[in-house]
mmCIF file of C-alpha atoms in Angstrom:
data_model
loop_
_atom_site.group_PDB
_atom_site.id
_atom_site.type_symbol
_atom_site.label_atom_id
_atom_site.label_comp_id
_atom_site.label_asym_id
_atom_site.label_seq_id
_atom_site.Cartn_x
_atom_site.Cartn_y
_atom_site.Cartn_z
ATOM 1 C CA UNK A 1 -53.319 37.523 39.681
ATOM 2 C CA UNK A 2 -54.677 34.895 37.575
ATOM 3 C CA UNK A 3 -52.589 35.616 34.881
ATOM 4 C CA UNK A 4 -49.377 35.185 36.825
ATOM 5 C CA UNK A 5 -50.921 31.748 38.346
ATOM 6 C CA UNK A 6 -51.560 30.371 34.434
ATOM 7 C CA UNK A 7 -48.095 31.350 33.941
ATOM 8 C CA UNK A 8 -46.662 29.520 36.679
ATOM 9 C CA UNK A 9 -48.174 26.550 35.287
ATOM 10 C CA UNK A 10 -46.750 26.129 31.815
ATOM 11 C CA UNK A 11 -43.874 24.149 30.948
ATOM 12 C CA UNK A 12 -41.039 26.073 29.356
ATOM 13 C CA UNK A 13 -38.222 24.310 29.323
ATOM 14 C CA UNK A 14 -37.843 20.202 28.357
ATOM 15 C CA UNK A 15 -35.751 18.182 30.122
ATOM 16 C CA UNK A 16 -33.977 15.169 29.409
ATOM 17 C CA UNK A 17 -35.121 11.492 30.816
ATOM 18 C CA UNK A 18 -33.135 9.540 32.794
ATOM 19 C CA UNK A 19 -31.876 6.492 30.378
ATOM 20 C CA UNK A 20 -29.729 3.683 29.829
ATOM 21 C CA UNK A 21 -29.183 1.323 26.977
ATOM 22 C CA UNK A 22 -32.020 -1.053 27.000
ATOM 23 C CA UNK A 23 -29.920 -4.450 25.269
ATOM 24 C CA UNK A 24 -27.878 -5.074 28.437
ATOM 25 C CA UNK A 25 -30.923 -4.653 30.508
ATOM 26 C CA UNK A 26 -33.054 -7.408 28.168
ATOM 27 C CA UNK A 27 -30.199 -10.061 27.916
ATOM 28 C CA UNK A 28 -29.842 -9.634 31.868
ATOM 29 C CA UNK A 29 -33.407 -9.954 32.670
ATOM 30 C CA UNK A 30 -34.057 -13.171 30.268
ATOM 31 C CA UNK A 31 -31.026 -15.031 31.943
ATOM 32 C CA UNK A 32 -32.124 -13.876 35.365
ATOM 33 C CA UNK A 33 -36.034 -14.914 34.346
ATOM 34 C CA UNK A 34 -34.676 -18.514 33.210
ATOM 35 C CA UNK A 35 -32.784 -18.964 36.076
ATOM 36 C CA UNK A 36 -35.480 -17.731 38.417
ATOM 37 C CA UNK A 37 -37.963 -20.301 36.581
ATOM 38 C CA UNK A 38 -34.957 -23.402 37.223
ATOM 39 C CA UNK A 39 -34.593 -21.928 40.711
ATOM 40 C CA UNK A 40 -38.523 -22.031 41.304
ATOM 41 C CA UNK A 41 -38.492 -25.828 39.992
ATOM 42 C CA UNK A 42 -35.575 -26.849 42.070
ATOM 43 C CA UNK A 43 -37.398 -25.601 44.974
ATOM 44 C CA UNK A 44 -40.732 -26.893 44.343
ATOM 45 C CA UNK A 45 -38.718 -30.746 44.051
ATOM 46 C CA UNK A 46 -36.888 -30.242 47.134
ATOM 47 C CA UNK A 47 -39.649 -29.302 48.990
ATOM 48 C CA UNK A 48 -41.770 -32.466 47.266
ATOM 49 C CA UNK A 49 -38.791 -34.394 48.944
ATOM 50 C CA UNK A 50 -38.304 -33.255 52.118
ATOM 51 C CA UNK A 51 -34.354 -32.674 51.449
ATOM 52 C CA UNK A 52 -32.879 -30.333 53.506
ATOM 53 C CA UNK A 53 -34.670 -27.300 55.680
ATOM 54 C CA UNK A 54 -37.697 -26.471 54.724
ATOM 55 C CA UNK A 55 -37.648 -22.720 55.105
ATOM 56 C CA UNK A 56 -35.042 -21.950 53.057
ATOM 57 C CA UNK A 57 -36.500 -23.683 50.207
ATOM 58 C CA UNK A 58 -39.550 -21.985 51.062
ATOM 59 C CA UNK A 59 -37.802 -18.554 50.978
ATOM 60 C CA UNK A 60 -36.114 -19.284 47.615
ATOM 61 C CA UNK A 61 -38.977 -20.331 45.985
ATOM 62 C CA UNK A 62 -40.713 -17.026 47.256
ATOM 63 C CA UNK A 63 -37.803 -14.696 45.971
ATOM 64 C CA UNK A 64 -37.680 -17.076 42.470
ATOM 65 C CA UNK A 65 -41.616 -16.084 42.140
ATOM 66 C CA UNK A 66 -41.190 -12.729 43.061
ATOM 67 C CA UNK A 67 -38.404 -12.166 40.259
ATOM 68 C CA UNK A 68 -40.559 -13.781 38.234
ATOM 69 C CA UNK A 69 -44.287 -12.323 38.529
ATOM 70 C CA UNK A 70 -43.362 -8.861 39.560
ATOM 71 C CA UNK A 71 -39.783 -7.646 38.974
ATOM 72 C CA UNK A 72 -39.241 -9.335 35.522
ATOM 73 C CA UNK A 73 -42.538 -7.908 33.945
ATOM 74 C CA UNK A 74 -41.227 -4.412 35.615
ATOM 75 C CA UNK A 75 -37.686 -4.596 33.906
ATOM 76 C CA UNK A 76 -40.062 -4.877 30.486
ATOM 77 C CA UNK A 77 -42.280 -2.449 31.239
ATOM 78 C CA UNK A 78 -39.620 -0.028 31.158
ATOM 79 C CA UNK A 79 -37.661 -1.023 28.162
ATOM 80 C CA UNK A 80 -38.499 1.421 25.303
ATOM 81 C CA UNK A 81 -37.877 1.378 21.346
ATOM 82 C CA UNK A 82 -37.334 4.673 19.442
ATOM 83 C CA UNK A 83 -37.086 5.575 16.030
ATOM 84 C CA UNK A 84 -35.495 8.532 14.374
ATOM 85 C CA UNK A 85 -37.644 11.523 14.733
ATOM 86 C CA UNK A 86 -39.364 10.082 17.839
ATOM 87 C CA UNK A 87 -39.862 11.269 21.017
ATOM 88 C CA UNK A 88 -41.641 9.759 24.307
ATOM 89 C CA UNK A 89 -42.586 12.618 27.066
ATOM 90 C CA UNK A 90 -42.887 10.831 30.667
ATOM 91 C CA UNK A 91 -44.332 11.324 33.588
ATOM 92 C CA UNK A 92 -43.931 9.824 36.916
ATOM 93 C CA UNK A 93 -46.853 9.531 39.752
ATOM 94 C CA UNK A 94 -48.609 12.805 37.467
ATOM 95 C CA UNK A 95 -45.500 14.827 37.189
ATOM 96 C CA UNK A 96 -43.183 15.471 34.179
ATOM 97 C CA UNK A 97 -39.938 12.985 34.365
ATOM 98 C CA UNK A 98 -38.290 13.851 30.928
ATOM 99 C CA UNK A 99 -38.471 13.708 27.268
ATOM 100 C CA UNK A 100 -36.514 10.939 26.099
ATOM 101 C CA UNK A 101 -35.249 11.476 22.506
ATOM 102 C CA UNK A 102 -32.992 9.774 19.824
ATOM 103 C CA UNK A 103 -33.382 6.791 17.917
ATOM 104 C CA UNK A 104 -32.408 3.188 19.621
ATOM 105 C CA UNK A 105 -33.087 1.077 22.611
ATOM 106 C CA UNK A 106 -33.578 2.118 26.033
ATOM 107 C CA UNK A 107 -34.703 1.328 29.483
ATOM 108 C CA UNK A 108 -36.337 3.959 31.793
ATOM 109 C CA UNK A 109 -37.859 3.732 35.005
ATOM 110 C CA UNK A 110 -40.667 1.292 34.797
ATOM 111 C CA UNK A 111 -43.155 3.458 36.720
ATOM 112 C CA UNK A 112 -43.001 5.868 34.367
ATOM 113 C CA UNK A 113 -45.928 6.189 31.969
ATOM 114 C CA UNK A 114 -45.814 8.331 28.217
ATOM 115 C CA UNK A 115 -48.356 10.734 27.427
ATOM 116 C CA UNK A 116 -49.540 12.321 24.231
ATOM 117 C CA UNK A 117 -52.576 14.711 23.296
ATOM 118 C CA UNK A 118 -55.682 13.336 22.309
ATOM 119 C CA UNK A 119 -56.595 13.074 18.983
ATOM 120 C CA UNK A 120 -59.899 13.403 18.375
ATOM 121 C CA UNK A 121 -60.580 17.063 18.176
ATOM 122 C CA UNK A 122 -62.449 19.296 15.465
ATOM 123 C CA UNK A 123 -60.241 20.993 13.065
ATOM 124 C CA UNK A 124 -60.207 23.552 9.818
ATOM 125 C CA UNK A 125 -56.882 21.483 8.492
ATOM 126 C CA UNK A 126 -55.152 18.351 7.144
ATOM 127 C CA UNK A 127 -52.346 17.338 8.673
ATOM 128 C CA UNK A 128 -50.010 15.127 6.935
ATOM 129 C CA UNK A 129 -46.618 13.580 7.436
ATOM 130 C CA UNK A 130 -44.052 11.824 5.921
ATOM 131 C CA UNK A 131 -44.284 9.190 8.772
ATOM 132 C CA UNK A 132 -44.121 5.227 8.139
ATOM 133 C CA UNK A 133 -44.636 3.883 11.427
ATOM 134 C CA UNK A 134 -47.538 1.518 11.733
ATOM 135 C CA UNK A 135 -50.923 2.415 12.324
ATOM 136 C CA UNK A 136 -53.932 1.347 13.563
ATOM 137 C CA UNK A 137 -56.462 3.480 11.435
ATOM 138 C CA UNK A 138 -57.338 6.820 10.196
ATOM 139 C CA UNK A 139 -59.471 9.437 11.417
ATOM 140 C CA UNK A 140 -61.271 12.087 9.698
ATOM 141 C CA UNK A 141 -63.631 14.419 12.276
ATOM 142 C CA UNK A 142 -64.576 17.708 10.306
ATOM 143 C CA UNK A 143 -61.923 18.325 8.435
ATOM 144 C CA UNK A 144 -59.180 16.575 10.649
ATOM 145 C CA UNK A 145 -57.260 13.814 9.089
ATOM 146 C CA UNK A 146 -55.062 12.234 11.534
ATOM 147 C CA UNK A 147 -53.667 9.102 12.267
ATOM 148 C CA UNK A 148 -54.863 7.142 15.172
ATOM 149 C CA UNK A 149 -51.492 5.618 16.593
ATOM 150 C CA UNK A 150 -51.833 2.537 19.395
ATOM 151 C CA UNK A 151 -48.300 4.484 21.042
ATOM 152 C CA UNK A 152 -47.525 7.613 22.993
ATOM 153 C CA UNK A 153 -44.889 8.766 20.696
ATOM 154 C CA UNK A 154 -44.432 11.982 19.507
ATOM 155 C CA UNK A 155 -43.514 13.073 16.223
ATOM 156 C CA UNK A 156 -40.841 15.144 15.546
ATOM 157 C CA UNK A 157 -41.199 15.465 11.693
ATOM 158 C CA UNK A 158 -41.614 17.994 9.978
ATOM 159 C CA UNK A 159 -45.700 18.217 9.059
ATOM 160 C CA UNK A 160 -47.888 20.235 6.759
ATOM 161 C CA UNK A 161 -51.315 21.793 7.795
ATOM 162 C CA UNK A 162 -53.184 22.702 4.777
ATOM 163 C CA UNK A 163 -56.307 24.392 6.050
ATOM 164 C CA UNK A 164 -59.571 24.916 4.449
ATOM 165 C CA UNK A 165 -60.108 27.599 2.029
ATOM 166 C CA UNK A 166 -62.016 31.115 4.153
ATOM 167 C CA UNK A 167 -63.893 33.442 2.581
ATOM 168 C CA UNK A 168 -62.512 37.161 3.988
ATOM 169 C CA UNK A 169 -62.698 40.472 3.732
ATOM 170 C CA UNK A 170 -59.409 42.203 3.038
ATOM 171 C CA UNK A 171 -58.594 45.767 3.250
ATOM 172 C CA UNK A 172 -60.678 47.361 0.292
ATOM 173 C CA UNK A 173 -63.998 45.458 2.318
ATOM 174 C CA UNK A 174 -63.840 43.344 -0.856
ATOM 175 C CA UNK A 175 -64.908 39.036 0.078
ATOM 176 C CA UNK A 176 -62.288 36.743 -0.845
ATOM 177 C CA UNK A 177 -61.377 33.164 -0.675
ATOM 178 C CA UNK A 178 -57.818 32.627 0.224
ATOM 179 C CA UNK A 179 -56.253 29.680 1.542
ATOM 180 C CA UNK A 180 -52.692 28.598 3.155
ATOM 181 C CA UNK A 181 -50.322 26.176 3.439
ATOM 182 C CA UNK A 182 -47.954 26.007 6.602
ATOM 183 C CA UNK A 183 -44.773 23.993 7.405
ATOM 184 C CA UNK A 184 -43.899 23.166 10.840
ATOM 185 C CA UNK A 185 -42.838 20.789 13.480
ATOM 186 C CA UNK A 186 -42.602 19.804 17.383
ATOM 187 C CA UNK A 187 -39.218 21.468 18.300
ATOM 188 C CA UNK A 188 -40.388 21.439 22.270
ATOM 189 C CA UNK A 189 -42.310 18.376 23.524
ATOM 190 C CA UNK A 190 -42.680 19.467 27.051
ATOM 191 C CA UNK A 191 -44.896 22.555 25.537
ATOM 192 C CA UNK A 192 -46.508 20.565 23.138
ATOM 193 C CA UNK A 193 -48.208 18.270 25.594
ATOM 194 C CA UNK A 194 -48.935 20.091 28.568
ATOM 195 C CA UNK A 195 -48.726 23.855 27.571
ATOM 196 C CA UNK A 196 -52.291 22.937 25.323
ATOM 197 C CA UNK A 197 -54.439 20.295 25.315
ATOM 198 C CA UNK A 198 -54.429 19.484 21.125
ATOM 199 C CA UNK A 199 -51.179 20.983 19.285
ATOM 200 C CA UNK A 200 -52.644 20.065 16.335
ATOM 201 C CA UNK A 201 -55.982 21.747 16.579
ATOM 202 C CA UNK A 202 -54.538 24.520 17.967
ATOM 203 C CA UNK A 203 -52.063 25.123 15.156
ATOM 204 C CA UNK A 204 -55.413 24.814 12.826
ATOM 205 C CA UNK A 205 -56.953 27.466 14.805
ATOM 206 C CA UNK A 206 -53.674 29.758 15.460
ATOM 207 C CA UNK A 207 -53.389 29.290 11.595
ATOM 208 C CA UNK A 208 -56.853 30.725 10.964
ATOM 209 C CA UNK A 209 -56.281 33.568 13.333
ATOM 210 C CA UNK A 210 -53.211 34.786 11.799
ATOM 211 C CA UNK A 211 -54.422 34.573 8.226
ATOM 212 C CA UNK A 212 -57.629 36.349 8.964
ATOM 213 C CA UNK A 213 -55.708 39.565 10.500
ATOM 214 C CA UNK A 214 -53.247 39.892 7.872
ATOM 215 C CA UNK A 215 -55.699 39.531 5.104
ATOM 216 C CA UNK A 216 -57.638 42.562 6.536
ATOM 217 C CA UNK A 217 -54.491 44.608 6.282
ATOM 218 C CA UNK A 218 -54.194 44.486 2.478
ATOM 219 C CA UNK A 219 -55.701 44.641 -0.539
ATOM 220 C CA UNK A 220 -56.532 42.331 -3.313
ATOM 221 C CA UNK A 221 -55.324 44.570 -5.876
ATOM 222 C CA UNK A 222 -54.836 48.091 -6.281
ATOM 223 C CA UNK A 223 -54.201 49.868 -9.392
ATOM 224 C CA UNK A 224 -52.091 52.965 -9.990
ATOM 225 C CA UNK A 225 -50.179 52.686 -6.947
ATOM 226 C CA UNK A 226 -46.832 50.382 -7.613
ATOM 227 C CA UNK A 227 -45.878 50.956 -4.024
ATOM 228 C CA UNK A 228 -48.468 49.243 -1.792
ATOM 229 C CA UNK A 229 -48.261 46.091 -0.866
ATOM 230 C CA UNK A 230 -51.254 43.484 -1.907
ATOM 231 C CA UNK A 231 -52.189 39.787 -1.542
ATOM 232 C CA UNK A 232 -51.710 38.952 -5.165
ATOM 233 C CA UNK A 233 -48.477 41.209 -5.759
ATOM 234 C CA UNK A 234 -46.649 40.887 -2.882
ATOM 235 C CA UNK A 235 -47.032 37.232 -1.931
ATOM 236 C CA UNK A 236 -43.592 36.255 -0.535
ATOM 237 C CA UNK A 237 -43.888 39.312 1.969
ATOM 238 C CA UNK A 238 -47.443 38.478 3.249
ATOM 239 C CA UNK A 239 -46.070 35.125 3.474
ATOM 240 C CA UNK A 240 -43.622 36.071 5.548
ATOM 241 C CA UNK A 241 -45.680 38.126 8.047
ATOM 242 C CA UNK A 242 -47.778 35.460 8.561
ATOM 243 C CA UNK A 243 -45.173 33.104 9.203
ATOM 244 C CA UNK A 244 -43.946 35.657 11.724
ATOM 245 C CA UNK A 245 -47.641 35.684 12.935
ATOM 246 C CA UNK A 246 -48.358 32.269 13.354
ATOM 247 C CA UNK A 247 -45.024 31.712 15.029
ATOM 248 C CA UNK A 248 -45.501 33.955 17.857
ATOM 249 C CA UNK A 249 -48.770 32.409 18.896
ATOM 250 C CA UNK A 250 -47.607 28.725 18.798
ATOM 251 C CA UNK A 251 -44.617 29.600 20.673
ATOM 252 C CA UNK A 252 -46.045 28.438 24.127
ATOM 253 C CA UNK A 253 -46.942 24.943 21.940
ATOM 254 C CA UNK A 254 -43.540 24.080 21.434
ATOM 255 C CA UNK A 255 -43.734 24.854 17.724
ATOM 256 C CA UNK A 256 -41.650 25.758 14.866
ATOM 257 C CA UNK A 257 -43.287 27.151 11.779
ATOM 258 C CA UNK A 258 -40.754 26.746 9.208
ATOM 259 C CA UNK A 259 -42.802 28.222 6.140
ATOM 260 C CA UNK A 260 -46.346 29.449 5.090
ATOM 261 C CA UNK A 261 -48.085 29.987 1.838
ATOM 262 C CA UNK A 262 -51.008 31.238 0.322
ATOM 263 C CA UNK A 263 -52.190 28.142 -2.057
ATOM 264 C CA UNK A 264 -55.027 30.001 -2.980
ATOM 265 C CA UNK A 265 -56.186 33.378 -3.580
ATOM 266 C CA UNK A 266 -59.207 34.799 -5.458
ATOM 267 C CA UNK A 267 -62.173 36.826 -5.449
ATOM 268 C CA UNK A 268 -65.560 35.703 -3.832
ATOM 269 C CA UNK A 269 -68.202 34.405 -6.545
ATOM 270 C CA UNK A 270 -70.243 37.028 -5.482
ATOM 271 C CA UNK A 271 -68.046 39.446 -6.591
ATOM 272 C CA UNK A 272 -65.528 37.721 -8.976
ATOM 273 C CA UNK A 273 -67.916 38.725 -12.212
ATOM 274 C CA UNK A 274 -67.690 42.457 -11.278
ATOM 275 C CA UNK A 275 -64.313 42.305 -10.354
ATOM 276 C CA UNK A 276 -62.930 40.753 -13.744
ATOM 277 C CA UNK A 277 -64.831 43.073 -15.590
ATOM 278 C CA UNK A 278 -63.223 45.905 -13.422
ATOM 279 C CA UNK A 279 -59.931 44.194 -14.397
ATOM 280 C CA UNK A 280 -60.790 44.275 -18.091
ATOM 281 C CA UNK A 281 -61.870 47.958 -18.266
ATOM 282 C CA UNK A 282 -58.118 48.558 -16.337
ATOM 283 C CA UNK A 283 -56.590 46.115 -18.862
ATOM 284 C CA UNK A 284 -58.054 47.967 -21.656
ATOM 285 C CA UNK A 285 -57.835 51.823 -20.428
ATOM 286 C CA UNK A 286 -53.743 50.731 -19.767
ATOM 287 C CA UNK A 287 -53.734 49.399 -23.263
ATOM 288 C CA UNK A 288 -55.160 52.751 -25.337
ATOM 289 C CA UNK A 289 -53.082 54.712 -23.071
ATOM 290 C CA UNK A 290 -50.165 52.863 -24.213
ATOM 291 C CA UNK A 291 -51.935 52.968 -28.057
ATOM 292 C CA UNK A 292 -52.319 56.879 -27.445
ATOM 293 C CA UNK A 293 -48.705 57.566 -26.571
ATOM 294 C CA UNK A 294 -47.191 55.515 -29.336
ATOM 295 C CA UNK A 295 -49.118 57.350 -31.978
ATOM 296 C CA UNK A 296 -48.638 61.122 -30.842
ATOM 297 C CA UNK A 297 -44.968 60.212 -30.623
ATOM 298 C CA UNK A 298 -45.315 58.541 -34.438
ATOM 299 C CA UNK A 299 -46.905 61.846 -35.479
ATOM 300 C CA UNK A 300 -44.326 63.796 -33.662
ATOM 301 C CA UNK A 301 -41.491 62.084 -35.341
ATOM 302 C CA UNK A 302 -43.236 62.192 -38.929
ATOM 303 C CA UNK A 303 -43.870 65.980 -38.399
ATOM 304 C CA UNK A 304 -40.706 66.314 -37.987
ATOM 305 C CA UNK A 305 -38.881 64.438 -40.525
ATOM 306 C CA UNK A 306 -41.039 66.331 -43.339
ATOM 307 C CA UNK A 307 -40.008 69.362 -41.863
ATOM 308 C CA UNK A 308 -36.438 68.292 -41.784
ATOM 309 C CA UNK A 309 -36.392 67.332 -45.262
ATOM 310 C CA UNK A 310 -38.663 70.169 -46.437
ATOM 311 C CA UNK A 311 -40.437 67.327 -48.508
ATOM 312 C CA UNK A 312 -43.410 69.200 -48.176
ATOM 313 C CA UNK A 313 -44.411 72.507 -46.770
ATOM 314 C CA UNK A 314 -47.820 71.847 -44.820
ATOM 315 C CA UNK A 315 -49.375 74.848 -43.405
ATOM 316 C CA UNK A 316 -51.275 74.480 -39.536
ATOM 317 C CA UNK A 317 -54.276 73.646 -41.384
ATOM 318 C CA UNK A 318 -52.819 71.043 -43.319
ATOM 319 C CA UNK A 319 -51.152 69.920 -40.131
ATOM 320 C CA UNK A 320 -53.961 69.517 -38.317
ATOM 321 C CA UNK A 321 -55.465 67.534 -41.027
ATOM 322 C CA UNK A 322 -52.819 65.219 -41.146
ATOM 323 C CA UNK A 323 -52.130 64.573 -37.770
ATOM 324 C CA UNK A 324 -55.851 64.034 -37.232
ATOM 325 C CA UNK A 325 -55.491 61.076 -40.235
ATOM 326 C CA UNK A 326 -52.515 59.435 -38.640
ATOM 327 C CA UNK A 327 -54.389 59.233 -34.657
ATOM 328 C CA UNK A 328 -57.024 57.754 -36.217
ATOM 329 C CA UNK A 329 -55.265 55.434 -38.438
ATOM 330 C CA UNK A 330 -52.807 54.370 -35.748
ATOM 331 C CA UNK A 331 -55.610 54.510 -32.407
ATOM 332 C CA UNK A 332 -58.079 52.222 -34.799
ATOM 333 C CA UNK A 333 -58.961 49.058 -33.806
ATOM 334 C CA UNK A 334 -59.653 47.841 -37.490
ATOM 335 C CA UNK A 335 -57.050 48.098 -40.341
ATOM 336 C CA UNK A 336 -56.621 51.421 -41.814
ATOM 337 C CA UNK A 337 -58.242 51.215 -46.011
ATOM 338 C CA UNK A 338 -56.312 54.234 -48.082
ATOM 339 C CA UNK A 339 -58.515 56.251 -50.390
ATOM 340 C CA UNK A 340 -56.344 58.077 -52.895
ATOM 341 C CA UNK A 341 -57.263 61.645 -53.957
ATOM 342 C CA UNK A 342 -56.547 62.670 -57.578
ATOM 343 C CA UNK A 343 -57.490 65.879 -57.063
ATOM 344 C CA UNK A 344 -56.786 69.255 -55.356
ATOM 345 C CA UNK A 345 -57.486 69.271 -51.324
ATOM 346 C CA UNK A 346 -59.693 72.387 -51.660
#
């Protein structure tokens, strides 16, 4: 029952605000405002005079102050400047109005108010942006590095989150330290403020989530199987998954992830000595194997070519004699030094 309450309450679809263009709106209200002041005057000297009836002077300076102190300020209280890639998500008396988007100038109803999620939260990332507006600071709270902006708007840029390197255990049980890069931006604004209280920590933490239970599916490394997947040789498909991962749970935050990466990938310290030497002996057991087949197939073909020839006739004795010579001439590590033998073999 609770869960069907919790998902009465999000917001799923965004809305459009109710807008017109804001330049008519200022030009009218400044003529209206200087006329209202000239009107207030006027008053004010006919009154000092005693021209004419009193109460309707009285009246029009009331309506010339009331243009002046409360509807004027109103008409530029709801006047609103947008750049490209903005967004401003309104409410009205604690409900949602609208999102208005698209760069320009606009007026909206004045008792309207924007709202954005707070900033200051904890955080494993760094979010960045390519965004030029100005600023009134930078904050950095445990790993979050966000800008502290004196307006409501929301960005719809597209935004990195580079999280802090984790150390985690992948399939194998082996510790690593792996870290990601992800891509995304604010596609739903509606979701993004009310649907969670901090979109950007809770991309940080989604992110850390994801990584941590696709890591524990695969393996480091594996060696003699070409066929299953691992973190080092199959990077563009765990990429993938997690993007696929992350996506689905920052779906109710109005979020597009648009790429991730692993930017980092190796083993703990603990176990990164043990594991390169692990790596060697592999390296080195693939290597003589390779050594190994090259020089039974040399022997093979020289067997055969004397044969062919008859340049010699070599009996299984002498055979095994010579093909005994040529392994360990050709398996050696050193450089083979011929001793010549002047005299009979036996």
């Amino acid at each position: 029952m609770s869960d069907q309450i919790n998902e009465k309450k999000l917001i799923t679809e965004e809305k459009k605000a109710a807008s017109i263009k804001g330049m008519p709106v200022l030009i009218f209200n400044i003529l209206f405002s200087i006329a209202a002041i000239l009107g207030f005057i006027f008053c004010l000297i006919r009154l000092s005079e005693k021209v004419g009836n009193p109460g309707m002077w009285i009246a029009l300076l009331i309506a010339c102050a009331l243009y002046i102190f409360l509807i004027s300020p109103l008409l530029f209280i709801g006047l609103k400047i947008l750049k490209p890639n903005e967004a401003l998500v309104l409410t009205l008396f604690g409900k949602y109005y609208g999102t208005l988007r698209g760069e320009g100038f606009f007026f909206v109803n004045p008792f309207v108010s924007a709202t954005s999620p707070e900033i200051l939260a904890t955080s494993t990332g760094t979010v960045t942006t390519s965004d030029s507006a100005p600023q009134s600071g930078k904050l950095s709270l445990q790993g979050l590095n966000l800008p502290v902006r004196a307006s409501k708007k929301i960005s719809l840029k597209t935004m990195t989150l580079n999280n802090e390197k984790q150390k985690i255990n992948d399939k194998l049980g082996n510790p690593i330290i792996i870290g990601i890069v992800v891509i995304w931006r604010v596609v739903n604004t509606a979701k993004a403020v009310f649907n969670v209280d901090n979109y950007f920590e809770y991309l940080s933490i989604q992110c850390d989530s994801a990584l941590r239970n696709i890591v524990r599916l695969y393996p480091y490394d594996v060696s003699g199987d070409d066929n299953e997947k691992t973190l080092r040789g199959s990077s563009q498909e765990i990429a993938d998954k997690l993007r696929e991962e992350i996506q689905s749970k920052v779906e109710v935050a109005g979020l597009e992830i648009l790429e991730a990466r692993i930017t980092h990938l190796a083993y703990a310290p603990e176990i990164a000595a043990a594991m390169l030497q692990r790596q060697q002996a592999s390296a080195i057991i693939d290597a003589r194997q390779m050594i190994v087949e090259g020089a039974v197939g040399m022997v093979e073909m020289a067997l055969s070519k004397l044969n062919e020839h008859e340049i010699v006739q070599l009996d299984e004795e002498r055979k095994a004699a010579m093909v005994s010579n040529l392994l360990v001439v050709l398996c050696g590590n050193k450089d083979a030094q011929p001793v010549v033998n002047s005299g009979s073999l036996y």
